[in-house]
Short mmCIF file of C-alpha atoms and ligand atoms in Angstrom, two decimals:
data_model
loop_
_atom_site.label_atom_id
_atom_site.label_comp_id
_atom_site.label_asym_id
_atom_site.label_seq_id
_atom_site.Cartn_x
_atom_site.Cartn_y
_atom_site.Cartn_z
CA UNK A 1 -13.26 -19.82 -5.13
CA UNK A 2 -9.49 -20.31 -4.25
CA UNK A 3 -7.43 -17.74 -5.94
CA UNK A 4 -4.51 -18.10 -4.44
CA UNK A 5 -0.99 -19.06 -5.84
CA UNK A 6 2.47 -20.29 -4.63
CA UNK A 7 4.93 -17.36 -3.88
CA UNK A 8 8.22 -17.16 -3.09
CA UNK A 9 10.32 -14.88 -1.01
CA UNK A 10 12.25 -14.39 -4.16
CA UNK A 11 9.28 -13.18 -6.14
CA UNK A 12 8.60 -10.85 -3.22
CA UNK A 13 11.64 -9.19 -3.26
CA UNK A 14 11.72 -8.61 -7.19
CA UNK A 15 8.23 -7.42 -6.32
CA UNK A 16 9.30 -5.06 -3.33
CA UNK A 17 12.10 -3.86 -5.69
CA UNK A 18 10.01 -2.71 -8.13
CA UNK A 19 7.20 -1.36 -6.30
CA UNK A 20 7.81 -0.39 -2.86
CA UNK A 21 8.42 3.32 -1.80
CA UNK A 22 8.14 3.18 1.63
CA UNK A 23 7.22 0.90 4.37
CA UNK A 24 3.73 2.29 5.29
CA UNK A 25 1.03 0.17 3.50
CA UNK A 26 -2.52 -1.08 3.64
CA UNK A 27 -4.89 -3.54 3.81
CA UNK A 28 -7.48 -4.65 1.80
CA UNK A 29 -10.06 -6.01 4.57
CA UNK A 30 -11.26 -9.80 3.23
CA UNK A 31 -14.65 -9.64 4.59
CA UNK A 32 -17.10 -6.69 3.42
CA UNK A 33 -18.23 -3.88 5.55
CA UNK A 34 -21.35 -5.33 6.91
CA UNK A 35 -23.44 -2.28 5.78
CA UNK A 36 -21.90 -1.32 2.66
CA UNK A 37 -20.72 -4.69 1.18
CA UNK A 38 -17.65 -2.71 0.36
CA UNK A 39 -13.92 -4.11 1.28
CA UNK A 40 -12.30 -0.83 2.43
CA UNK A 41 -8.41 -0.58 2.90
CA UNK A 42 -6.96 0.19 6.59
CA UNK A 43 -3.68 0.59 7.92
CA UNK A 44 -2.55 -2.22 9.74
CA UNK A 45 -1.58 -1.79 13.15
CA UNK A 46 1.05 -3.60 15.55
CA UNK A 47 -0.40 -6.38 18.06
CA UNK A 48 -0.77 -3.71 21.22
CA UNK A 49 -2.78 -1.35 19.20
CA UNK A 50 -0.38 1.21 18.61
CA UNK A 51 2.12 2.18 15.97
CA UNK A 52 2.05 1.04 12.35
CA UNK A 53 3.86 -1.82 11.51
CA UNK A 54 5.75 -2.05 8.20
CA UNK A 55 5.78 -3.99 5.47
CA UNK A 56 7.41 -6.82 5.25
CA UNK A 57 8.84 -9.12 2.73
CA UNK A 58 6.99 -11.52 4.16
CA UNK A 59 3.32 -9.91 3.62
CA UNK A 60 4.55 -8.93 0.09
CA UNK A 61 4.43 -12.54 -0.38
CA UNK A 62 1.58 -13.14 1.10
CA UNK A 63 0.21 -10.53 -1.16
CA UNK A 64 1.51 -12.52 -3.88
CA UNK A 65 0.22 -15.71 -2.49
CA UNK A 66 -3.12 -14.47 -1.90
CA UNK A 67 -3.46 -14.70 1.08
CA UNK A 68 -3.94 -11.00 2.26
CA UNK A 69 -4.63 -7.66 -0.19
CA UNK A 70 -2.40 -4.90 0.43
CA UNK A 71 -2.11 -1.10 -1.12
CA UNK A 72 0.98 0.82 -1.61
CA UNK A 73 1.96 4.58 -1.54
CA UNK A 74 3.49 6.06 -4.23
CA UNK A 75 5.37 8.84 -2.81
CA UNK A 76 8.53 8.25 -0.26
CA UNK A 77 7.88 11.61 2.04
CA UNK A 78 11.82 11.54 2.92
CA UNK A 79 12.54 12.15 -0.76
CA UNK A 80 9.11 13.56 -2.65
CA UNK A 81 10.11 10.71 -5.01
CA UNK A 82 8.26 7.78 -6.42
CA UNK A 83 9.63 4.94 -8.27
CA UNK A 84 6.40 4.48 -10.61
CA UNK A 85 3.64 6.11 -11.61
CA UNK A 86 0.35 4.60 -12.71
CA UNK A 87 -2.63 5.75 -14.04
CA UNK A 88 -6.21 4.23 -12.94
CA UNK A 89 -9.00 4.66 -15.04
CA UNK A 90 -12.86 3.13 -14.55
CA UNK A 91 -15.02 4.51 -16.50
CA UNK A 92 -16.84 3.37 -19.71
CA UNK A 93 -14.24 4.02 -21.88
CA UNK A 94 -11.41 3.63 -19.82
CA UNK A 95 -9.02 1.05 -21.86
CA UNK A 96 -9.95 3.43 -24.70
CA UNK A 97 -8.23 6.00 -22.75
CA UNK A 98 -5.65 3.87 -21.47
CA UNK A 99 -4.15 2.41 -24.66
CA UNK A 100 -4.04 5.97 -26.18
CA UNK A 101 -2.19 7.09 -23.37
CA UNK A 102 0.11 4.18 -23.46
CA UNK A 103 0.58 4.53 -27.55
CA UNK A 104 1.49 8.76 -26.49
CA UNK A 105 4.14 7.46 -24.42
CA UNK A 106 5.43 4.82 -26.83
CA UNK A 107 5.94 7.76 -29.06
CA UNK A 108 8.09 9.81 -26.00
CA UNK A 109 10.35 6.64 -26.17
CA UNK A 110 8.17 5.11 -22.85
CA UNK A 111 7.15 1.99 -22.55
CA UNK A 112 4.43 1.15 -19.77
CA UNK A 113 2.62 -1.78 -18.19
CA UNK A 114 -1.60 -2.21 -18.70
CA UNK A 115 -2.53 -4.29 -15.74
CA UNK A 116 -6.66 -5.27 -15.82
CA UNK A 117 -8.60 -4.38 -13.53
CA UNK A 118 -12.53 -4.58 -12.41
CA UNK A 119 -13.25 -2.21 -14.79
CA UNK A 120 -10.78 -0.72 -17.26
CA UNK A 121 -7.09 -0.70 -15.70
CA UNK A 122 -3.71 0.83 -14.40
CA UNK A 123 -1.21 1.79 -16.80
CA UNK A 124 2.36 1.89 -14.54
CA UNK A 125 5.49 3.32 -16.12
CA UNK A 126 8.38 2.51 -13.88
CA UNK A 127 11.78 4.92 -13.43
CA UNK A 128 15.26 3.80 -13.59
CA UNK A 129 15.96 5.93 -10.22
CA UNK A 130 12.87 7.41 -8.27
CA UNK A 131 11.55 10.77 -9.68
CA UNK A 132 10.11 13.96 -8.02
CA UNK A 133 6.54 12.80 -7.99
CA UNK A 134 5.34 16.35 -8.98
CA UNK A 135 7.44 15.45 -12.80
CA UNK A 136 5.99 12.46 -12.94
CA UNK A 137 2.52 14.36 -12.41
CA UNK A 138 3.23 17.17 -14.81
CA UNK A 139 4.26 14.78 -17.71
CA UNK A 140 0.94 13.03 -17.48
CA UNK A 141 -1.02 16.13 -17.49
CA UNK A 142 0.70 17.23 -20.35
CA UNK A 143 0.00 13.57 -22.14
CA UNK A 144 -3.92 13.89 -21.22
CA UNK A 145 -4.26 17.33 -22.15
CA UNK A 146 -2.79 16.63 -25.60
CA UNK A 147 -4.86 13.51 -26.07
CA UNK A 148 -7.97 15.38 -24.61
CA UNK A 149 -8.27 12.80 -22.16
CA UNK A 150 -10.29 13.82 -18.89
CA UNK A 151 -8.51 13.91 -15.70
CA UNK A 152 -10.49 13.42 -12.09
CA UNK A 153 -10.71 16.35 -10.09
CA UNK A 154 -11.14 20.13 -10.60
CA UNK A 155 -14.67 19.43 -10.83
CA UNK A 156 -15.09 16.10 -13.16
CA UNK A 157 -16.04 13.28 -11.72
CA UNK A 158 -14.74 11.20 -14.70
CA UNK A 159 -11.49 10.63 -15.77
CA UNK A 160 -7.83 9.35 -15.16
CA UNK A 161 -6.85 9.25 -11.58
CA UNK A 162 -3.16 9.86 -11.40
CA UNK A 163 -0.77 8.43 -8.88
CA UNK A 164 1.31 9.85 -6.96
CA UNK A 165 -2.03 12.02 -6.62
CA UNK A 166 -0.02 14.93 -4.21
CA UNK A 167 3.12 16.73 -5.78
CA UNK A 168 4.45 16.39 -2.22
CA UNK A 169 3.72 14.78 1.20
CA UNK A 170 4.59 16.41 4.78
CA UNK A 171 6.58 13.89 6.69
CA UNK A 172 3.42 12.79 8.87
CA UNK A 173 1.45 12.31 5.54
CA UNK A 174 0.68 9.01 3.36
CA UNK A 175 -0.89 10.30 -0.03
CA UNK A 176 -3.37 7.54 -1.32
CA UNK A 177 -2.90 4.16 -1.40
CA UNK A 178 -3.23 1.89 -4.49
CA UNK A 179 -4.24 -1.77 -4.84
CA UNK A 180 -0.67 -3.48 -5.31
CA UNK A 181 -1.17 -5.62 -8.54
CA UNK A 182 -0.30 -9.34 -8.94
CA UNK A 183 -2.65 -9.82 -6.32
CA UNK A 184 -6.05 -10.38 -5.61
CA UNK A 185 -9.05 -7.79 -5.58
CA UNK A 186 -11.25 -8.90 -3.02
CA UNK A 187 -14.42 -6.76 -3.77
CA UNK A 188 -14.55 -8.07 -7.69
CA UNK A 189 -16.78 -10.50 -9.04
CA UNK A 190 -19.48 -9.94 -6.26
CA UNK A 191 -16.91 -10.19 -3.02
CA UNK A 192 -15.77 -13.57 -4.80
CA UNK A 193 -12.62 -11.88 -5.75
CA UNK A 194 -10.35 -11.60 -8.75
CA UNK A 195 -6.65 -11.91 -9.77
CA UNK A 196 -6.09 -9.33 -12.26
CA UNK A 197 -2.69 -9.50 -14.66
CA UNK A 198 -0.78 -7.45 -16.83
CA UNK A 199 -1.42 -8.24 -20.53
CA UNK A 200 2.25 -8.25 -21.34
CA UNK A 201 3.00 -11.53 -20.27
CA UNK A 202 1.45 -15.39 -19.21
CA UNK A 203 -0.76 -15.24 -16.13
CA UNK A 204 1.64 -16.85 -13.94
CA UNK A 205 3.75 -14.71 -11.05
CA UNK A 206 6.95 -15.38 -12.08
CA UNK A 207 6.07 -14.67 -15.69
CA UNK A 208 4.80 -11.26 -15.09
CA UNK A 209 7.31 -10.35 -12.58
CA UNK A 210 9.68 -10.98 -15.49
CA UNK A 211 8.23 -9.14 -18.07
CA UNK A 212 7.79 -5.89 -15.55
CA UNK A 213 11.56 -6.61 -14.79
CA UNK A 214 12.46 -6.33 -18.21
CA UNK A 215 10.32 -3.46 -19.29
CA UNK A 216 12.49 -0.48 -19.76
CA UNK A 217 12.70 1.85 -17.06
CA UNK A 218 12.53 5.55 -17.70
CA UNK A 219 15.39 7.93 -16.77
CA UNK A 220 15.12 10.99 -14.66
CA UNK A 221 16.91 12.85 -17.37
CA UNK A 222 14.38 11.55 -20.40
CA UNK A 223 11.21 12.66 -18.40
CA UNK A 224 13.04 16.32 -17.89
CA UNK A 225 13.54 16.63 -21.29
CA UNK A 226 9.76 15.75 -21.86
CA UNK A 227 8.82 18.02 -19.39
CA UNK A 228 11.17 20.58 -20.11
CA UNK A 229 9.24 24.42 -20.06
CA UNK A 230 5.78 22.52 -18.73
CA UNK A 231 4.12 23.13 -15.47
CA UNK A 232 1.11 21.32 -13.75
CA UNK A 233 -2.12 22.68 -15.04
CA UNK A 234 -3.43 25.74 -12.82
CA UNK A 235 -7.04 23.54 -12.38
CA UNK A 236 -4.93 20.80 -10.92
CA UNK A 237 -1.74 23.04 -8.77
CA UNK A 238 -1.93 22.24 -5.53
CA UNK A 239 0.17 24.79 -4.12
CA UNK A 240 -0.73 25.47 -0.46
CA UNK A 241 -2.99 22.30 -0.38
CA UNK A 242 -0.83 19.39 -0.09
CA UNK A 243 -3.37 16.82 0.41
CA UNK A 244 -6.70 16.28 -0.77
CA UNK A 245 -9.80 18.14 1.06
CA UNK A 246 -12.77 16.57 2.16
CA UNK A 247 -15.32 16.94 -0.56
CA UNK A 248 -18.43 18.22 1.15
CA UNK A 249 -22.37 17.53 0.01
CA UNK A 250 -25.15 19.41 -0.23
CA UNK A 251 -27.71 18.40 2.74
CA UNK A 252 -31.10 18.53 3.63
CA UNK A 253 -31.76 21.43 6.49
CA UNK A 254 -30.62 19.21 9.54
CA UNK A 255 -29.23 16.27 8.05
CA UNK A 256 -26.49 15.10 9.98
CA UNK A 257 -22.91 15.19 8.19
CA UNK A 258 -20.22 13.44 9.83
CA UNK A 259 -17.54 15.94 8.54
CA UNK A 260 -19.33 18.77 10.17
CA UNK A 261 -18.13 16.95 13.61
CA UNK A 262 -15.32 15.20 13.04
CA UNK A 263 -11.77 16.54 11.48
CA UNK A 264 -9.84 14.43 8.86
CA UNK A 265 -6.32 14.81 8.02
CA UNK A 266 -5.15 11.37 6.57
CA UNK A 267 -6.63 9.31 3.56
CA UNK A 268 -5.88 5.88 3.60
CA UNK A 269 -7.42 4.30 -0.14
CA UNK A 270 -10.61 5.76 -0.75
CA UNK A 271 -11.58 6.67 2.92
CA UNK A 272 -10.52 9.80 5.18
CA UNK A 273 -9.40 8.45 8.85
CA UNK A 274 -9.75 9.81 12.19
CA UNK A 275 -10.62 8.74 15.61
CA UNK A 276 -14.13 7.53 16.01
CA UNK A 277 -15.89 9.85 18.49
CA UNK A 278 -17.31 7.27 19.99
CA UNK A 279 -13.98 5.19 20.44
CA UNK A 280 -12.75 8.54 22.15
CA UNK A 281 -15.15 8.57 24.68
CA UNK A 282 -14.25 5.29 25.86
CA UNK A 283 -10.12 6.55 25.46
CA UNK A 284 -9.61 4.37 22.65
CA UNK A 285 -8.24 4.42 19.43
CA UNK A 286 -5.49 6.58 20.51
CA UNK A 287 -3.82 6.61 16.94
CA UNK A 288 -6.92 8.45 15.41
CA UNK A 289 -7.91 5.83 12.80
CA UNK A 290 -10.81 3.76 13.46
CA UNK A 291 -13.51 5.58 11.79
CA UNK A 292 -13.10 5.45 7.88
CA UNK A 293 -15.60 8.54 6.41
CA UNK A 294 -15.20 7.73 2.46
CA UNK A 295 -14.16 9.80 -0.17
CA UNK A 296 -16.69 9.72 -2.70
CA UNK A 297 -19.81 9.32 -0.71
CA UNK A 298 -19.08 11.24 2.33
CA UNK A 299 -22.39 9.89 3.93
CA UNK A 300 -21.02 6.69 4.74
CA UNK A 301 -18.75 6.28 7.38
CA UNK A 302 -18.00 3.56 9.67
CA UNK A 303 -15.58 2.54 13.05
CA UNK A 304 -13.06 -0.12 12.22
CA UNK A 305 -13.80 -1.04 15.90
CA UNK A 306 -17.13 -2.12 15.28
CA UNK A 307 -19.11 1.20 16.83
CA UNK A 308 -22.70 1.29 15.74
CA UNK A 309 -23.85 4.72 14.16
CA UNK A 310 -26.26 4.88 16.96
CA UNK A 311 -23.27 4.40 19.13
CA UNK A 312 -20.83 7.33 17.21
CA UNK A 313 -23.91 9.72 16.84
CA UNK A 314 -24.66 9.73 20.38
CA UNK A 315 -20.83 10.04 21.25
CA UNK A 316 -21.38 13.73 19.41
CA UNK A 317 -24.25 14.73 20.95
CA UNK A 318 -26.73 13.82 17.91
CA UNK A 319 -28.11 11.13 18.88
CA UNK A 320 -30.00 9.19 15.87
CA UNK A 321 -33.91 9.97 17.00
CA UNK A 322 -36.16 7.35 17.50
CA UNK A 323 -39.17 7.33 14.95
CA UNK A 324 -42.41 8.34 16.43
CA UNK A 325 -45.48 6.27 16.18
CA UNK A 326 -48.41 7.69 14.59
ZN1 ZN B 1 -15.34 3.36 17.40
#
């Protein structure tokens, strides 16, 4: 199925202007990971290999258009600010969740966006000026713990997943990515792919670009005021541990666990990066992020570079044993 649209360079910019906070970015990849069907997000790297490249206006419309997936950061590291703020939620009752959140801040005096989304959505409230990502953070604590909605982390694996999801990045540090909206998620409807929209306006580009344009924008000095006296929950501080850690599994005696061998730093979407071992060996992947380990199911890893795991296990010296014949 053909998603995608016509897009505009004009429609990219009213898109950048809302949504971009830096030029880092990622990519959703269009074909699935060959051994877990899933379409993970990488950063996408200049033609030699090496540095980053930005994002352009150009991909933003190609974003738009279809024709490529890309995630955004929420937090600009120069200025620990962040010009939105949206909350994802995927469980069973997510929209529940969602539109009581969004009726909360209707009753603050802020109005914010429900975009669809595989399952349940993203609500994004957008800022006048760019907050201090850790307000933004401590406002929606406040609004879930007053609504008794769950939030991810501190040891439940349900809930709302807030983003900006770090008070504050070093300078060398990304945060997580989200899936820019308007475009199209390539791992819904079985790897066909979906176009999900915000409900506030027609599906059509233009349309909702105009309708997020108009939305009022919240000022630094309203979400003080709402957060005057409050601080981020002590379950949730992350004082002294800026980024996320690796979340580590129980194993069988001898199982092999890739985070036992390999250090991770960076999370790029829903997948810790580092150089693949194997890469290494060979002196490749000299920017340290070909081998995606992910989040959630730390099991699964896999080199962007197309390293088997017999190839990356015998790189660290555990080589994947051959099963014995009875
Ligand atoms: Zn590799």
């Amino acid at each position: 199925m053909d998603h995608r649209l016509p897009a505009t360079p004009k429609l990219a910019r009213e898109f950048s202007e809302l949504f971009v906070n830096r030029r880092a970015y990622t990519i959703q990849s269009v074909r699935p990971h060959t051994d877990s069907g899933r379409h993970y997000y990488y950063r996408p790297k200049s033609k030699d290999g090496g540095r980053s490249t930005g994002l352009s206006l150009e991909t933003v419309r190609q974003h738009l258009a279809g024709e490529l997936t890309i995630g955004i950061y929420a937090i600009n590291p120069a200025t620990q600010r962040c010009k939105w703020m949206a909350i994802d939620a995927d469980y069973k009752t997510a929209l529940e969740d969602l539109i009581k959140v969004q009726r909360q801040l209707r009753d603050d005096g802020i109005e914010a966006a429900l975009e669809k989304s595989r399952r349940g959505g993203h609500l994004w409230i957008f800022f006048e000026h760019p907050v201090l990502a850790r307000d933004a953070r401590i406002y929606i604590y406040h609004v879930a713990g007053k609504l008794d909605v769950q939030v991810k982390g501190a040891g439940l694996s349900d809930g709302i997943e807030i983003f900006p999801k770090q008070d504050e990045l070093r300078p060398d540090e990304f945060g997580n990515a989200i899936r820019a909206p308007l475009g199209i998620h390539r791992g819904a409807r079985e790897g066909r792919g979906w176009r999900y929209w915000y409900y506030g306006a027609d599906y059509a580009l233009a349309d909702q670009l105009a309708y997020l344009r108009r939305l009022p924008k919240v000022k630094e000095q309203h979400l003080q005021l709402m957060i005057a006296g409050k601080t981020i929950p002590p379950e949730f501080d992350q004082r002294g541990r800026r980024a996320e850690v690796p979340r580590y599994f129980e194993s069988k005696p001898g199982e092999f666990r890739i985070l036992d061998y390999v250090e991770v730093r960076r999370q790029v979407g829903r997948n810790w990066v580092t150089r693949c071992p194997s890469c290494a060996s060979l002196g490749h992947d000299k920017s340290g992020d070909n081998l995606a380990v992910s989040v959630e199911e730390p099991r699964k890893y896999c080199c962007w570079a197309g390293c088997t795991r017999e190839m990356i296990r015998a790189a660290l010296g555990r080589p994947i044993a051959a099963r014995r014949l009875a």
